[in-house]
CSV table of C-alpha atoms in Angstrom, one decimal:
chain,number,residue,atom,x,y,z
A,6,MET,CA,128.9,78.4,9.2
A,7,MET,CA,129.5,77.2,5.8
A,8,SER,CA,132.9,75.5,6.8
A,9,LYS,CA,131.3,73.8,9.6
A,10,ARG,CA,128.5,72.0,7.3
A,11,LYS,CA,131.2,71.0,4.6
A,12,SER,CA,133.1,69.4,7.3
A,13,LYS,CA,130.0,67.6,8.7
A,14,LYS,CA,129.3,66.6,5.1
A,15,LYS,CA,132.7,65.2,4.7
A,16,LEU,CA,132.5,63.2,7.8
A,17,LYS,CA,129.2,61.4,6.9
A,18,SER,CA,130.4,60.7,3.4
A,19,ASP,CA,133.8,59.5,4.6
A,20,ASP,CA,131.7,57.4,7.1
A,21,ILE,CA,129.5,56.0,4.5
A,22,ASP,CA,132.4,55.3,2.3
A,23,VAL,CA,134.3,53.3,5.2
A,24,MET,CA,131.3,51.2,5.7
A,25,THR,CA,131.0,50.3,1.8
A,26,HIS,CA,134.5,49.5,2.0
A,27,PHE,CA,134.1,47.1,4.9
A,28,ASP,CA,131.1,45.6,3.3
A,29,ASP,CA,133.0,45.1,0.2
A,30,LEU,CA,135.9,43.4,2.1
A,31,ILE,CA,133.3,41.4,4.1
A,32,LYS,CA,131.7,40.0,0.8
A,33,ASP,CA,134.7,39.5,-0.7
A,34,LEU,CA,135.8,37.3,2.3
A,35,MET,CA,132.6,35.4,2.4
A,36,TYR,CA,133.1,34.6,-1.2
A,37,ARG,CA,136.3,33.2,-0.6
A,38,MET,CA,135.2,31.1,2.4
A,39,ILE,CA,132.4,29.4,0.2
A,40,GLU,CA,134.8,28.6,-2.4
A,41,ALA,CA,137.4,27.2,0.1
A,42,SER,CA,134.7,24.8,1.7
A,43,LYS,CA,133.3,23.8,-1.7
A,44,ALA,CA,137.3,22.9,-2.5
A,45,ASP,CA,137.8,21.0,0.4
A,46,ILE,CA,134.5,19.1,0.0
A,47,ILE,CA,135.5,18.1,-3.4
A,48,LEU,CA,139.0,16.9,-2.4
A,49,ASN,CA,137.5,15.2,0.7
A,50,LYS,CA,135.4,13.1,-1.8
A,51,GLU,CA,138.5,12.0,-3.3
A,52,ASN,CA,140.0,11.2,-0.3
A,53,LYS,CA,142.7,13.7,-0.4
A,54,PRO,CA,144.1,16.2,2.1
A,55,ALA,CA,141.7,19.4,2.4
A,56,PRO,CA,143.7,22.4,3.5
A,57,ASN,CA,141.9,25.3,1.6
A,58,LYS,CA,140.1,26.7,4.5
A,59,LEU,CA,142.7,26.2,6.9
A,60,MET,CA,145.0,28.2,5.0
A,61,MET,CA,142.5,31.1,5.1
A,62,LEU,CA,142.2,31.0,8.9
A,63,ASN,CA,143.9,33.6,9.9
A,64,GLU,CA,141.6,36.2,7.7
A,65,VAL,CA,138.7,34.7,9.2
A,66,LYS,CA,140.0,35.2,12.5
A,67,SER,CA,141.4,38.8,12.1
A,68,MET,CA,137.8,39.7,10.7
A,69,LEU,CA,135.9,38.5,13.4
A,70,LEU,CA,138.1,39.9,15.8
A,71,SER,CA,137.4,43.5,14.2
A,72,LYS,CA,134.7,44.6,17.1
A,73,GLU,CA,134.0,47.7,14.8
A,74,ARG,CA,132.5,45.7,12.2
A,75,TYR,CA,130.1,43.6,14.2
A,76,GLU,CA,126.8,44.8,12.9
A,77,GLN,CA,128.1,44.6,9.3
A,78,LEU,CA,129.4,41.0,9.9
A,79,ILE,CA,125.6,40.2,11.0
A,80,GLU,CA,124.0,42.2,8.2
A,81,ASN,CA,125.9,40.6,5.7
A,82,GLY,CA,125.3,37.2,6.7
A,83,PHE,CA,129.2,36.3,7.6
A,84,PHE,CA,128.2,33.8,10.3
A,85,GLY,CA,126.4,31.4,7.6
A,86,CYS,CA,130.1,30.8,6.3
A,87,VAL,CA,131.4,30.1,9.6
A,88,ALA,CA,128.7,27.7,10.5
A,89,GLU,CA,129.8,26.1,7.1
A,90,TRP,CA,133.0,26.4,8.1
A,91,LEU,CA,132.4,24.1,11.1
A,92,SER,CA,130.2,21.5,9.2
A,93,PRO,CA,131.6,17.8,8.9
A,94,LEU,CA,133.0,16.9,5.7
A,95,PRO,CA,131.5,14.2,3.4
A,96,SER,CA,133.5,11.7,5.1
A,97,GLN,CA,131.5,12.7,8.1
A,98,ASP,CA,135.0,13.5,9.5
A,99,LEU,CA,135.1,16.7,11.5
A,100,PRO,CA,136.9,19.8,10.3
A,101,SER,CA,140.6,20.5,11.1
A,102,ILE,CA,140.9,20.6,15.0
A,103,LYS,CA,142.3,24.1,14.6
A,104,ILE,CA,139.8,25.9,12.5
A,105,ARG,CA,137.4,24.2,15.2
A,106,THR,CA,139.4,25.4,18.2
A,107,THR,CA,139.7,29.2,16.6
A,108,LEU,CA,136.3,29.6,15.9
A,109,ILE,CA,134.6,28.3,19.1
A,110,THR,CA,137.0,30.2,21.3
A,111,ILE,CA,136.4,33.5,19.2
A,112,LEU,CA,132.6,32.9,19.2
A,113,TYR,CA,132.6,32.4,23.1
A,114,ASP,CA,134.8,35.5,24.1
A,115,TYR,CA,133.2,37.8,21.4
A,116,TYR,CA,129.8,36.9,20.2
A,117,LYS,CA,127.8,35.6,23.3
A,118,ASP,CA,124.9,38.3,22.5
A,119,LEU,CA,124.0,36.9,19.1
A,120,ASP,CA,120.4,37.3,18.9
A,121,ILE,CA,118.3,34.4,18.1
A,122,ALA,CA,117.3,35.7,14.5
A,123,THR,CA,121.0,35.7,13.4
A,124,LEU,CA,121.5,32.3,15.1
A,125,LYS,CA,118.7,30.7,13.3
A,126,ALA,CA,119.6,32.2,9.7
A,127,SER,CA,123.0,31.2,9.7
A,128,ARG,CA,122.4,28.0,11.5
A,129,LEU,CA,125.4,28.6,14.0
A,130,GLY,CA,123.5,27.3,16.6
A,131,LYS,CA,122.9,24.2,15.1
A,132,LYS,CA,126.4,23.6,14.4
A,133,ILE,CA,127.7,24.5,18.0
A,134,ALA,CA,125.2,22.2,19.6
A,135,PHE,CA,126.5,19.7,17.2
A,136,LEU,CA,129.8,19.9,18.0
A,137,SER,CA,128.8,20.4,22.0
A,138,ASN,CA,127.9,16.5,21.9
A,139,HIS,CA,130.2,14.9,19.2
A,140,PRO,CA,131.9,12.1,20.3
A,141,LYS,CA,135.2,13.1,18.7
A,142,GLU,CA,135.3,16.6,19.9
A,143,GLU,CA,137.9,18.1,22.2
A,144,TYR,CA,137.0,18.1,25.6
A,145,ASP,CA,137.8,22.0,25.8
A,146,ASN,CA,136.0,22.5,22.8
A,147,LYS,CA,132.8,20.9,24.0
A,148,LYS,CA,132.9,22.5,27.0
A,149,TYR,CA,132.9,26.2,25.4
A,150,ALA,CA,130.6,25.0,22.8
A,151,ARG,CA,128.2,24.0,25.6
A,152,LYS,CA,128.6,27.4,27.3
A,153,LEU,CA,127.6,29.0,24.3
A,154,VAL,CA,124.7,26.8,23.5
A,155,ARG,CA,123.3,28.0,27.2
A,156,ILE,CA,124.0,31.3,26.8
A,157,TRP,CA,122.5,31.8,23.4
A,158,MET,CA,119.3,29.5,24.5
A,159,ARG,CA,118.9,31.5,27.5
A,160,PRO,CA,116.4,33.9,25.8
A,161,ILE,CA,114.5,31.2,24.2
A,162,PHE,CA,114.1,29.3,27.6
A,163,LEU,CA,113.1,32.4,29.3
A,164,LEU,CA,110.3,33.0,26.3
A,165,GLU,CA,109.0,29.4,27.2
A,166,LEU,CA,108.9,29.9,30.3
A,167,GLU,CA,106.9,33.1,30.1
A,168,GLU,CA,104.7,31.3,28.0
A,169,LYS,CA,104.1,28.3,30.1
A,170,GLU,CA,103.6,30.6,33.2
A,171,ARG,CA,101.1,32.5,31.3
A,172,ILE,CA,99.0,29.1,30.1
A,173,LEU,CA,99.2,27.8,33.7
A,174,LYS,CA,97.5,31.4,35.2
A,175,GLU,CA,95.1,31.4,32.2
A,176,THR,CA,94.1,27.7,33.3
A,177,LYS,CA,93.8,28.3,36.9
A,178,ARG,CA,91.8,31.3,36.4
A,179,ASN,CA,89.4,29.4,34.1
A,180,GLN,CA,89.2,26.7,36.6
A,181,ALA,CA,88.2,29.0,39.2
A,182,TYR,CA,85.7,30.5,37.1
A,183,ASP,CA,84.0,27.2,36.3
A,184,GLU,CA,83.8,26.6,39.9
A,185,SER,CA,82.4,29.8,40.6
A,186,VAL,CA,79.7,28.9,38.3
A,187,LYS,CA,78.8,25.7,39.4
A,188,ARG,CA,78.7,27.1,43.1
A,189,ARG,CA,76.3,29.4,42.1
A,190,ARG,CA,73.9,27.2,40.1
A,191,LEU,CA,74.2,24.9,43.3
A,192,SER,CA,72.9,27.8,45.2
A,193,ASN,CA,70.2,29.0,42.6
A,194,GLU,CA,71.8,32.2,42.6
A,195,PRO,CA,72.0,34.2,39.2
A,196,THR,CA,75.2,34.2,37.4
A,197,ILE,CA,76.8,37.4,35.6
A,198,GLU,CA,79.2,36.6,32.9
A,199,SER,CA,81.3,39.7,32.3
A,200,GLU,CA,82.3,39.0,28.5
A,201,THR,CA,80.8,35.7,27.0
A,202,SER,CA,80.9,34.7,23.2
A,203,ARG,CA,77.6,33.1,23.3
A,204,ALA,CA,74.3,34.0,24.9
A,205,ARG,CA,73.4,32.2,28.2
A,206,VAL,CA,70.3,30.0,28.6
A,207,PRO,CA,67.7,31.9,31.1
A,208,GLN,CA,67.2,29.4,34.2
A,209,TYR,CA,64.2,29.0,36.3
A,210,VAL,CA,64.5,30.8,40.2
A,211,ALA,CA,62.1,29.5,42.4
A,212,ARG,CA,60.5,32.5,44.4
A,213,VAL,CA,58.2,32.3,47.6
A,214,TYR,CA,55.9,35.7,47.9
A,215,LEU,CA,55.6,36.4,51.5
A,216,GLN,CA,52.5,38.9,50.9
A,217,ASN,CA,50.4,38.2,47.9
A,218,PRO,CA,49.7,41.2,45.4
A,219,SER,CA,46.5,43.0,45.7
A,220,SER,CA,44.4,42.4,42.9
A,221,GLU,CA,42.8,45.3,40.6
A,222,VAL,CA,40.1,43.7,39.1
A,223,ASP,CA,36.5,44.3,40.5
A,224,VAL,CA,34.5,41.5,41.4
A,225,ILE,CA,30.6,41.0,41.1
A,226,GLN,CA,29.1,38.6,43.9
A,227,VAL,CA,26.0,37.0,43.0
A,228,PRO,CA,23.6,36.2,45.7
A,229,LYS,CA,23.0,32.5,46.4
A,230,CYS,CA,20.0,30.8,45.2
A,231,ASP,CA,18.6,27.9,47.4
A,232,SER,CA,18.4,25.0,45.0
A,233,ASN,CA,15.5,22.8,46.7
A,234,SER,CA,13.3,25.7,46.4
A,235,GLN,CA,13.8,26.2,42.8
A,236,TYR,CA,13.2,22.6,42.4
A,237,LYS,CA,9.8,22.6,43.8
A,238,LYS,CA,8.7,25.6,42.0
A,239,LEU,CA,9.7,23.8,39.0
A,240,SER,CA,7.7,20.4,39.8
A,241,GLN,CA,4.8,22.2,40.7
A,242,LYS,CA,5.1,24.2,37.4
A,243,PHE,CA,5.3,20.9,35.2
A,244,GLN,CA,2.4,19.1,37.8
A,245,GLU,CA,0.2,22.2,37.0
A,246,ARG,CA,0.7,21.9,33.1
A,247,ILE,CA,0.2,18.1,33.2
A,248,LYS,CA,-3.4,18.8,34.6
A,249,LYS,CA,-4.5,21.2,31.9
A,250,ASP,CA,-3.3,18.9,29.3
A,251,LYS,CA,-5.7,16.3,30.6
A,252,LYS,CA,-8.7,18.7,30.8
A,253,ASN,CA,-8.3,19.6,27.3
A,254,ASP,CA,-7.9,16.0,26.2
A,255,SER,CA,-11.4,15.3,27.8
A,256,LEU,CA,-13.4,18.1,26.3
A,257,ILE,CA,-12.2,17.2,22.7
A,258,LYS,CA,-13.7,13.8,21.7
A,259,VAL,CA,-13.2,12.8,18.2
A,260,SER,CA,-15.4,10.7,16.6
A,261,ILE,CA,-13.7,7.8,14.2
A,262,GLU,CA,-17.0,8.2,12.1
A,263,GLY,CA,-16.8,12.1,12.1
A,264,ARG,CA,-19.8,12.8,13.7
A,265,LYS,CA,-19.3,15.8,15.7
A,266,LEU,CA,-17.0,17.3,13.1
């Protein structure tokens, strides 16, 4: 048991050592690729031949062809250096045709499944798209570059299509809902909203009652009186009072001289 555990630990440690060794190789090659690119830029500005990248091409090719290092190449950002090698020189001339053909062919044969994040981070997608439409690029390189761009862009196109379909469905759903609300309002039917972000204004609904509700209030009926008879009684009382007042006036006579006082 102890021997098996030790062997497993040795295997794990050996794997780690191998991965670390590959990482060191990749980083060393990346450093030298950047230095070669800088040297070629300086030589190009001086109108001199720029052979530094071309002399390293076989090393870069062998690194790209090692499939077991695929993940490590991505993790270490190796494709950023590849994109730099495919960039035009300060004189706007393209890199060596041998460099372009070798790198585009290897990318098409082995790296069609590069993810969008890697392509964006390395800017490799932009460089290949640039070469696919460049007037001075060779026909075969253009053909493979365009195929690569279509393959790499397929997930993006699918995402865009899915987003457009989602927006279209949502728009249709909202339009159908608005139309149903309008129809209900025209027919004076109450609308019920499942989820609303604001309160609705109460709407007036006309109702016609077929049967009047019964009243619960006790009504006391007052007997009607004859207005003519009441008027006659009042007028008689008034006439009688006038007569009495006249009699009293005739009985009491006041003398100006004060004789009967």
